[in-house]
Amino acid sequence: MELDLKPAVDQSALFAFLVRLGDNALILGHRVSEWCGHSPALEEDIALSNTALDLIGQTQLWLGLAGEIEGQGRSADDLAYLRDGYEFRNILLVERPNGDFGKTLMRQFLFDAWHYLLMKALQNSSERRIAEIAEKAFKEVAYHLERSQDLVIRLGDGTDESHRRMQAALNDLWPYTGELFASDDVEQTLSAAGVIPHPQSLKSGWDEIVSTTLSEATLQKPDDGYMHKGGRRGVHTEHLGFILTEMQFLQRAYPGAVW
Amino acid sequence: MYAQMVKTDAARVRSLDEMDPVERAFQERVDAGQKIEPKEWMPEGYRKTLVRQISQHAHSEIVGQLPEGNWITRAPTLERKAILLAKVQDEAGHGLYLYCAAETLGVSRDEMYEQLHSGKAKYSSIFNYPTLTWADIGAIGWLVDGAAIMNQVPLQRCSYGPYSRAMIRICKEESFHQRQGYDALMRMVKGTPAQKAMVQDALNRWWWPSLMMFGPSDDASVHSAQSMAWRIKQNSNDELRQKFVDQTVPQAKYLGLTVPDPDLKWNEEKGGYDFGEPDWEEFFNVIAGNGPCNAERLNARKKAWDDGAWFRDGLTAHANKMADRRTASKIAAE
């Protein structure tokens, strides 16, 4: 298949970036799917499995492209199922445990607001295949954001208990949001080449969505204190190992089997 | 069958001559194949029977998310994971249409949940069995959804309009579910010996519970006869079970599997298979709450409901605040 990726673009940077995108979608999709059949309302079961399904679909596209760029014959499944934790490049936010439903929704909202802006910007990527995937993902992500934002507002401005839970979720997760805007050589190289927006360029848009939403939700935006990071270079929390143990069980227990 | 042994409150099926003119007119419409719609007059027994059957069916869809959801995080490929997610999402969607269909009969979803959680309402016995390996996910699609389709295809012609229409939509999705299950197993039996053994093990465990889904023989049941007279039910349990066996045995052979029934034999004369009797003692035990997963399934549903109370209360409180604010701003504007 013709890749239509200009040789001028650093292929290893491209691979690294695509794996970061794919791993974010995969691990968040995994977390969201853990709710299946256990959520507080039937409509939420449907919405969550739909969100997880979108994220797994995006994983297939991002990791599939990453494998092609790498050129070592690794498929999206190989990347998802046959790497160990230190090779995963998702941000720590998405591997945070689900907690109560409020925490799951808050994690989704903080991620969606960023994901939305990134997919919007990636539609203008100088790399056609990236722009095409972003165009498809953007439609899905716009809906994810609409939904998670709406629920954060309603629950923040709901009962005292729902307000308290949403504020606690926000406080817990806030230190994991800094990594959304972190950058290293990969992002520097690719943003300079017009392949991706610079991560920092998404920050003001994210701040605006988050501030407006939290204010409508009557929630207090935490101060930007210490921010956890590490996932993007393969240094994860202890949670990721268990996610992978579960996710990769069949591929590891029956090496080479076709499913 | 997602609804098993639904009671009708009937002592016997009455003839047209025994009915008063209103009920007789109703029965004649049913006999003529017309649909009964929510606002129309219907016998109380008909309404109650439908509420029991539709809610049992809806509960089965919802509880049915659990055994399959059990493997979403462990699905062996991204594609299988996506297919399973889509399937479980469809099932929650089926639950939603069915609860809506039942609501047209004057019962709320919350009331139906309450009946499920208290143990008063049942769900299909099949979902009280555990999913122990990935092959169980394929087996559920092939056998459980296969048995469900056997029951649901005739339900598309049910006399109650909302139920009939919900079934038309559901049947389209169920046939995709069955195909994906069979496809997953096909892939496995073509794979390694360990994969094939896993599929045979799944068939060994799911075969009899699948036959039990149709319920015990109901040829002598007054409830079944009444349900048939009302055209809620179209076929006897034994007819559907026979049809299922006749359809499924060749599929098992095609997969190279052995059906775990020593009495299974083609009967040329009847043009169908003879087969052994399921263990009805096991069935009644599962119905009575003693199946391998009854407690876990019900507790999972109750926990989801109880833990989610604050969420639902929060949304209700917000909706009320918004309504108050709208009223206040309207008053201010006047």
XYZ file of C-alpha atoms in Angstrom:
593
model
C 0.000 0.000 0.000
C 1.242 3.442 -0.844
C 1.896 5.370 2.321
C 2.009 8.860 0.901
C 4.233 10.015 3.743
C 6.939 12.374 2.692
C 10.371 10.916 3.359
C 11.365 14.272 4.847
C 9.347 13.431 7.947
C 11.281 11.587 10.637
C 9.749 8.087 10.545
C 10.812 7.117 14.041
C 9.238 10.274 15.464
C 6.097 9.528 13.506
C 6.000 5.978 14.846
C 6.499 7.208 18.415
C 3.710 9.758 18.083
C 1.266 7.274 16.549
C 1.962 4.763 19.312
C 1.239 7.430 21.921
C -2.100 8.179 20.265
C -2.970 4.513 19.842
C -2.011 3.592 23.395
C -4.094 6.413 24.861
C -7.130 5.169 22.960
C -6.451 1.526 23.813
C -5.939 1.949 27.532
C -8.819 4.370 28.000
C -11.036 2.073 25.897
C -10.035 -0.791 28.176
C -10.865 1.149 31.323
C -14.220 2.321 29.980
C -15.136 -1.201 28.879
C -14.660 -2.430 32.454
C -18.000 -0.751 33.229
C -19.948 -2.891 30.809
C -23.110 -4.085 32.552
C -22.230 -2.334 35.820
C -23.089 1.308 35.198
C -25.773 3.272 37.073
C -28.320 3.381 34.231
C -29.041 1.397 31.100
C -28.457 4.450 28.910
C -24.990 4.771 30.450
C -24.179 1.139 29.698
C -25.030 1.830 26.072
C -23.095 5.104 25.931
C -20.017 3.633 27.607
C -19.805 0.586 25.397
C -20.202 2.939 22.458
C -17.364 5.145 23.698
C -15.135 2.119 24.304
C -15.978 0.824 20.843
C -14.988 4.140 19.241
C -11.710 4.158 21.163
C -10.849 0.583 20.192
C -11.649 1.438 16.568
C -9.298 4.424 16.777
C -6.647 2.196 18.342
C -6.816 -0.114 15.333
C -6.272 2.810 12.989
C -3.463 4.545 14.903
C -1.539 1.406 15.802
C -2.147 -0.028 12.343
C -0.553 3.038 10.785
C 2.239 2.978 13.366
C 3.055 -0.600 12.363
C 3.164 0.334 8.697
C 5.427 3.297 9.348
C 7.722 1.156 11.453
C 8.014 -1.307 8.588
C 8.906 -4.287 10.774
C 5.754 -6.226 9.959
C 4.034 -5.521 13.276
C 0.240 -5.243 13.103
C -2.005 -3.190 15.382
C -2.702 -6.402 17.314
C 1.004 -7.153 17.676
C 1.545 -3.700 19.105
C -1.424 -3.936 21.444
C -0.913 -7.481 22.658
C 2.784 -8.207 22.488
C 4.465 -5.219 24.107
C 5.277 -5.028 27.783
C 4.384 -2.082 29.998
C 7.646 -0.202 29.547
C 6.964 -0.080 25.806
C 3.518 1.475 26.266
C 3.311 5.215 25.659
C -0.096 6.264 26.989
C -0.373 9.107 29.449
C -0.941 8.175 33.086
C -4.401 9.775 33.183
C -5.983 7.041 31.060
C -4.695 4.180 33.182
C -6.086 5.638 36.413
C -8.563 3.170 37.942
C -12.230 3.821 37.224
C -13.180 4.691 40.797
C -16.840 5.633 41.134
C -18.844 6.602 38.083
C -18.098 10.273 38.725
C -14.384 9.674 38.531
C -14.777 7.751 35.300
C -16.782 10.620 33.831
C -14.355 13.264 35.027
C -11.388 11.364 33.574
C -13.296 11.069 30.320
C -14.115 14.780 30.250
C -10.541 15.951 30.960
C -9.300 13.593 28.244
C -12.097 14.336 25.756
C -11.531 18.099 25.898
C -7.894 17.520 24.897
C -8.658 14.725 22.465
C -11.242 16.895 20.729
C -8.776 19.730 20.167
C -6.056 17.366 19.018
C -8.270 15.537 16.518
C -9.563 18.855 15.256
C -6.032 20.089 14.638
C -4.771 16.803 13.187
C -7.309 17.063 10.397
C -4.913 19.666 8.986
C -1.883 17.416 9.289
C 0.547 17.576 6.403
C 0.397 13.777 6.422
C -2.696 12.641 4.543
C -3.228 9.350 6.380
C -3.094 11.077 9.751
C -5.540 13.737 8.592
C -7.926 11.038 7.354
C -7.935 9.095 10.603
C -8.321 12.342 12.567
C -11.318 13.307 10.465
C -13.090 10.061 11.322
C -12.064 10.171 14.979
C -13.043 13.828 15.353
C -16.724 13.056 14.750
C -16.658 10.399 17.463
C -14.637 12.457 19.897
C -16.872 15.512 19.449
C -19.731 13.361 20.663
C -17.699 11.959 23.558
C -16.937 15.495 24.690
C -20.522 16.657 24.333
C -21.650 13.787 26.524
C -18.965 13.872 29.218
C -19.142 17.674 29.460
C -22.908 17.597 29.840
C -22.747 14.986 32.594
C -19.986 16.818 34.469
C -22.160 19.934 34.486
C -25.306 18.117 35.555
C -23.601 16.151 38.317
C -21.497 19.063 39.529
C -24.654 21.139 39.819
C -26.842 18.274 41.041
C -27.137 17.163 44.665
C -24.630 17.903 47.433
C -23.394 14.335 47.114
C -22.962 14.387 43.345
C -21.190 17.754 43.665
C -18.877 16.405 46.353
C -18.031 13.295 44.317
C -17.319 15.274 41.151
C -15.114 17.723 43.016
C -13.203 14.844 44.642
C -12.749 13.196 41.241
C -11.480 16.459 39.763
C -9.011 16.998 42.603
C -7.709 13.441 42.297
C -7.246 13.547 38.549
C -6.008 17.096 38.108
C -2.311 16.233 38.735
C -2.498 13.877 35.755
C -3.591 16.545 33.264
C -0.186 18.195 32.857
C 1.034 15.280 30.776
C -1.563 16.073 28.102
C 0.563 19.045 27.050
C 4.036 17.643 27.602
C 6.387 17.452 24.664
C 9.788 16.065 23.778
C 11.828 15.692 20.598
C 9.052 13.695 18.969
C 6.522 16.504 19.183
C 9.123 19.171 18.459
C 10.158 17.438 15.246
C 6.669 16.640 14.051
C 5.164 20.003 14.881
C 8.014 21.767 13.105
C 7.223 19.643 10.034
C 3.519 20.553 10.187
C 2.475 16.968 10.925
C 0.970 17.741 14.337
C 0.118 20.827 16.362
C 2.564 21.647 19.123
C 1.087 20.190 22.354
C 1.314 23.570 24.097
C -0.804 25.137 21.362
C -3.775 23.081 22.602
C -3.461 24.315 26.164
C -5.406 27.573 25.942
C -8.312 25.899 24.121
C -8.374 23.155 26.734
C -8.242 25.662 29.588
C -11.191 27.453 28.087
C -13.351 24.339 27.663
C -12.447 23.095 31.115
C -12.921 26.439 32.888
C -16.277 27.122 31.258
C -17.522 23.629 32.006
C -16.329 23.568 35.601
C -17.795 26.959 36.276
C -21.166 25.870 34.915
C -20.822 22.706 36.995
C -20.151 24.882 40.097
C -16.873 22.985 40.564
C -13.643 24.547 41.765
C -10.745 24.266 39.339
C -7.740 23.007 41.320
C -4.494 24.962 41.337
C -1.837 23.724 38.953
C 0.522 22.111 41.447
C 2.772 19.147 40.894
C 1.978 17.241 37.716
C 2.675 13.512 37.342
C 4.291 12.334 34.164
C 6.135 9.359 32.733
C 3.664 7.364 30.651
C 4.777 8.965 27.397
C 8.267 7.542 27.886
C 7.146 4.180 29.260
C 7.303 4.858 32.995
C 3.832 3.958 34.227
C 1.880 3.503 37.421
C 1.494 0.020 38.896
C -1.956 -0.184 37.353
C -0.801 -0.651 33.775
C 0.773 -4.043 34.446
C -2.560 -5.437 35.572
C -4.396 -3.947 32.611
C -1.941 -5.640 30.256
C -1.998 -8.935 32.155
C -5.712 -9.084 31.586
C -5.747 -7.708 28.064
C -2.882 -9.807 26.733
C -3.745 -13.080 28.488
C -4.832 -15.110 25.455
C -2.078 -13.864 23.153
C 0.516 -14.647 25.809
C -0.944 -18.013 26.869
C -1.341 -19.295 23.290
C 1.557 -17.793 21.349
C 0.967 -17.593 17.625
C -2.659 -18.734 17.780
C -5.074 -17.048 15.373
C -8.371 -15.822 16.802
C -35.740 -18.524 24.957
C -35.293 -15.418 27.038
C -38.717 -15.781 28.625
C -39.325 -19.120 30.317
C -42.454 -20.522 31.914
C -44.438 -17.285 31.854
C -47.648 -17.568 33.881
C -50.954 -16.278 32.506
C -53.302 -16.394 35.544
C -55.624 -18.583 33.443
C -57.269 -21.670 34.936
C -58.218 -22.798 31.441
C -58.601 -21.291 27.994
C -62.173 -20.119 27.493
C -64.093 -20.346 24.235
C -65.509 -17.314 22.409
C -69.010 -18.241 23.565
C -67.982 -17.903 27.182
C -66.631 -14.368 26.759
C -68.506 -11.118 27.216
C -68.868 -9.039 24.020
C -65.840 -6.791 24.727
C -63.477 -9.656 25.376
C -64.910 -11.608 22.474
C -64.270 -8.675 20.120
C -60.692 -8.530 21.430
C -60.180 -12.265 20.918
C -61.626 -12.105 17.410
C -59.186 -9.377 16.474
C -56.308 -11.454 17.836
C -57.597 -14.494 15.933
C -57.729 -12.419 12.751
C -54.043 -11.573 13.205
C -54.595 -7.909 14.088
C -52.203 -6.089 16.405
C -53.328 -4.849 19.787
C -52.024 -1.379 20.633
C -51.326 0.167 24.071
C -54.448 2.318 24.497
C -56.849 -0.392 23.402
C -58.904 -2.541 25.701
C -57.290 -5.827 26.665
C -58.021 -8.504 29.264
C -56.140 -7.945 32.504
C -54.589 -11.412 32.199
C -53.262 -10.551 28.750
C -51.695 -7.349 30.056
C -50.135 -9.063 33.055
C -48.800 -11.933 30.977
C -47.177 -9.527 28.570
C -45.628 -7.518 31.401
C -44.188 -10.725 32.856
C -42.895 -11.965 29.545
C -41.502 -8.676 28.198
C -39.869 -7.717 31.482
C -38.338 -11.173 31.833
C -37.045 -10.798 28.318
C -35.658 -7.314 29.055
C -34.016 -8.477 32.289
C -32.376 -11.312 30.354
C -30.827 -8.838 27.937
C -29.473 -6.744 30.794
C -28.169 -9.617 32.904
C -26.852 -11.150 29.688
C -24.353 -8.292 29.449
C -22.494 -9.738 32.436
C -21.252 -13.135 31.205
C -20.140 -11.605 27.914
C -18.824 -8.398 29.415
C -16.634 -10.693 31.492
C -14.417 -11.238 28.424
C -14.335 -7.788 26.807
C -11.126 -6.813 28.573
C -9.583 -10.185 27.639
C -10.703 -10.441 24.000
C -7.796 -11.863 21.992
C -7.645 -9.259 19.215
C -8.751 -5.673 18.749
C -11.285 -6.775 16.163
C -12.834 -9.421 18.452
C -12.917 -6.855 21.231
C -14.732 -4.362 18.997
C -17.233 -7.006 17.849
C -17.934 -8.085 21.418
C -18.371 -4.482 22.557
C -20.811 -3.879 19.716
C -22.725 -7.024 20.627
C -22.990 -6.193 24.305
C -24.047 -2.671 23.384
C -26.792 -4.111 21.165
C -27.997 -6.204 24.063
C -28.294 -3.207 26.346
C -30.185 -1.554 23.470
C -32.546 -4.541 23.263
C -33.143 -4.213 26.976
C -34.050 -0.583 26.418
C -36.599 -1.261 23.632
C -38.125 -4.056 25.669
C -38.449 -1.981 28.839
C -40.103 0.697 26.695
C -42.473 -1.895 25.219
C -43.365 -3.070 28.739
C -43.880 0.545 29.882
C -46.704 0.890 27.338
C -48.558 -1.621 29.538
C -48.467 0.673 32.561
C -45.416 -0.534 34.468
C -42.340 1.663 34.961
C -38.753 0.628 34.387
C -37.962 1.323 38.038
C -40.762 -1.040 39.106
C -39.411 -3.725 36.803
C -35.903 -3.279 38.211
C -37.317 -3.534 41.700
C -38.930 -6.857 40.745
C -35.650 -8.103 39.297
C -33.627 -7.060 42.314
C -36.076 -8.563 44.799
C -36.021 -11.859 42.900
C -39.722 -11.602 42.034
C -39.055 -11.290 38.304
C -36.876 -13.866 36.591
C -34.437 -13.737 33.715
C -33.313 -16.552 31.451
C -31.667 -19.483 33.218
C -28.837 -19.459 30.677
C -27.152 -16.365 32.109
C -26.532 -18.111 35.400
C -23.790 -20.165 33.804
C -20.199 -18.899 33.865
C -18.063 -17.858 30.868
C -14.826 -19.679 31.637
C -12.859 -19.412 28.409
C -12.851 -17.271 25.277
C -14.611 -20.108 23.426
C -17.609 -19.517 25.696
C -18.089 -16.150 24.023
C -18.304 -17.838 20.640
C -20.574 -20.530 22.080
C -22.953 -17.936 23.504
C -23.261 -16.276 20.111
C -23.765 -19.556 18.304
C -25.952 -21.472 20.765
C -27.569 -18.950 23.084
C -28.311 -16.341 20.454
C -29.231 -19.179 18.092
C -31.812 -20.443 20.589
C -33.009 -16.899 21.227
C -33.564 -16.324 17.510
C -35.585 -19.549 17.315
C -37.959 -18.051 19.857
C -37.851 -14.465 18.707
C -38.570 -14.942 15.033
C -42.151 -16.086 15.774
C -42.455 -13.323 18.395
C -42.237 -10.805 15.569
C -45.817 -11.895 14.821
C -46.927 -11.491 18.439
C -50.385 -9.911 18.836
C -49.108 -7.025 20.954
C -47.897 -4.287 18.593
C -45.025 -2.754 20.631
C -43.553 -6.176 21.493
C -43.869 -7.373 17.921
C -42.130 -4.265 16.579
C -39.342 -4.450 19.164
C -38.758 -8.066 18.137
C -38.474 -7.183 14.453
C -35.640 -4.829 15.249
C -33.993 -7.173 17.714
C -34.042 -10.156 15.353
C -31.970 -8.290 12.776
C -29.224 -7.730 15.320
C -29.425 -11.221 16.816
C -28.610 -12.861 13.520
C -25.382 -10.822 13.384
C -24.650 -11.984 16.928
C -25.101 -15.601 16.028
C -22.889 -15.300 12.956
C -20.062 -13.630 14.848
C -20.169 -16.378 17.488
C -20.003 -19.119 14.908
C -17.253 -17.276 13.044
C -15.133 -16.969 16.207
C -15.474 -20.711 16.828
C -14.736 -21.538 13.199
C -11.489 -19.640 13.477
C -10.577 -21.518 16.649
C -11.323 -25.026 15.383
C -9.057 -24.310 12.424
C -6.352 -23.250 14.857
C -4.189 -25.168 17.316
C -5.284 -28.373 19.111
C -5.562 -26.354 22.319
C -7.975 -23.933 20.659
C -10.081 -26.763 19.301
C -10.176 -28.423 22.712
C -11.340 -25.132 24.180
C -14.250 -25.043 21.713
C -15.274 -28.644 22.449
C -15.174 -27.892 26.173
C -17.427 -24.881 25.616
C -19.921 -26.985 23.635
C -19.901 -29.638 26.362
C -20.856 -27.043 28.964
C -23.296 -24.934 26.917
C -25.214 -27.592 24.982
C -27.636 -28.706 27.680
C -28.225 -25.281 29.217
C -29.023 -24.052 25.683
C -31.672 -26.762 25.233
C -33.080 -25.795 28.631
C -33.577 -22.234 27.417
C -36.795 -23.378 25.714
C -38.208 -24.493 29.057
C -39.684 -27.881 29.971
C -42.299 -29.483 27.733
C -45.415 -27.308 27.883
C -47.828 -29.434 25.870
C -49.998 -29.882 28.949
C -49.566 -26.321 30.278
C -52.637 -24.130 30.538
C -50.396 -21.049 30.569
C -48.869 -22.042 27.287
C -52.279 -22.764 25.764
C -53.588 -19.377 26.944
C -50.494 -17.570 25.624
C -51.016 -19.274 22.294
C -54.700 -18.338 22.232
C -53.629 -14.728 22.779
C -50.969 -15.119 20.109
C -48.232 -14.056 22.494
C -46.670 -17.443 21.999
C -46.760 -19.201 18.659
C -45.000 -22.537 19.127
C -44.657 -25.076 21.888
C -41.369 -25.357 23.750
C -40.759 -28.829 22.320
C -41.335 -27.654 18.739
C -38.778 -24.883 19.129
C -36.273 -27.151 20.871
C -36.570 -29.714 18.049
C -36.049 -27.001 15.466
C -33.001 -25.745 17.326
C -31.432 -29.200 17.570
C -32.106 -29.875 13.884
C -30.451 -26.621 12.906
C -27.521 -26.798 15.302
C -26.307 -30.388 15.062
C -25.125 -30.046 11.426
C -23.357 -26.813 12.402
C -21.546 -28.655 15.195
C -20.519 -31.351 12.743
C -19.241 -28.721 10.337
C -17.044 -27.400 13.143
C -15.792 -30.941 13.735
C -17.284 -31.055 17.238
C -19.092 -33.782 19.144
C -22.470 -32.905 20.619
C -22.417 -34.223 24.209
C -25.556 -36.355 23.884
C -25.192 -40.148 23.506
C -28.867 -40.386 22.488
C -28.526 -37.998 19.580
C -29.554 -39.799 16.380
C -31.069 -38.811 13.043
C -34.629 -40.051 12.723
C -35.434 -40.454 9.054
C -39.126 -40.958 9.694
C -39.697 -37.661 11.479
C -37.066 -35.852 9.440
C -35.331 -34.609 12.566
C -33.007 -35.666 15.341
C -33.942 -37.736 18.348
C -32.118 -36.440 21.380
C -31.788 -36.948 25.103
C -33.710 -35.219 27.865
C -32.030 -32.258 29.535
C -31.516 -32.521 33.285
C -34.656 -30.732 34.413
C -33.655 -30.992 38.034
C -30.678 -28.809 37.214
C -32.963 -26.432 35.338
C -35.373 -26.034 38.258
C -32.441 -25.517 40.575
C -31.100 -22.732 38.390
C -34.554 -21.143 38.207
C -34.807 -21.398 41.989
C -31.583 -19.446 42.397
C -29.101 -22.281 42.794
C -27.278 -21.969 39.471
C -23.521 -21.448 39.448
C -23.795 -17.668 38.993
C -27.270 -16.663 40.223
C -25.976 -14.872 43.290
C -23.159 -13.117 41.426
C -25.366 -11.955 38.564
C -28.069 -10.571 40.791
C -25.602 -8.975 43.180
C -23.791 -7.337 40.269
C -27.046 -5.820 39.037
C -28.071 -4.698 42.522
C -24.660 -3.204 43.161
C -24.756 -1.309 39.854
C -28.162 0.065 40.805
C -27.343 0.914 44.418
C -23.925 2.414 43.673
C -25.507 4.487 40.923
C -28.232 6.005 43.080
C -26.236 9.205 43.695
C -25.701 9.542 39.919
C -29.387 9.249 39.075
C -30.354 11.518 41.981
C -27.797 14.077 40.793
C -29.268 14.160 37.309
C -32.797 14.462 38.645
C -31.781 17.281 40.993
C -30.127 19.122 38.117
C -33.186 18.734 35.904
C -35.359 20.146 38.704
C -33.005 23.091 39.215
C -33.095 23.866 35.517
C -36.891 23.749 35.493
C -37.008 26.093 38.518
C -34.555 28.479 36.868
C -36.601 28.543 33.685
C -39.734 29.297 35.681
C -37.938 32.006 37.667
C -36.574 33.695 34.561
C -39.988 33.526 32.918
C -41.581 35.203 35.941
C -38.825 37.817 35.992
C -39.438 38.549 32.320
C -43.166 39.096 32.800
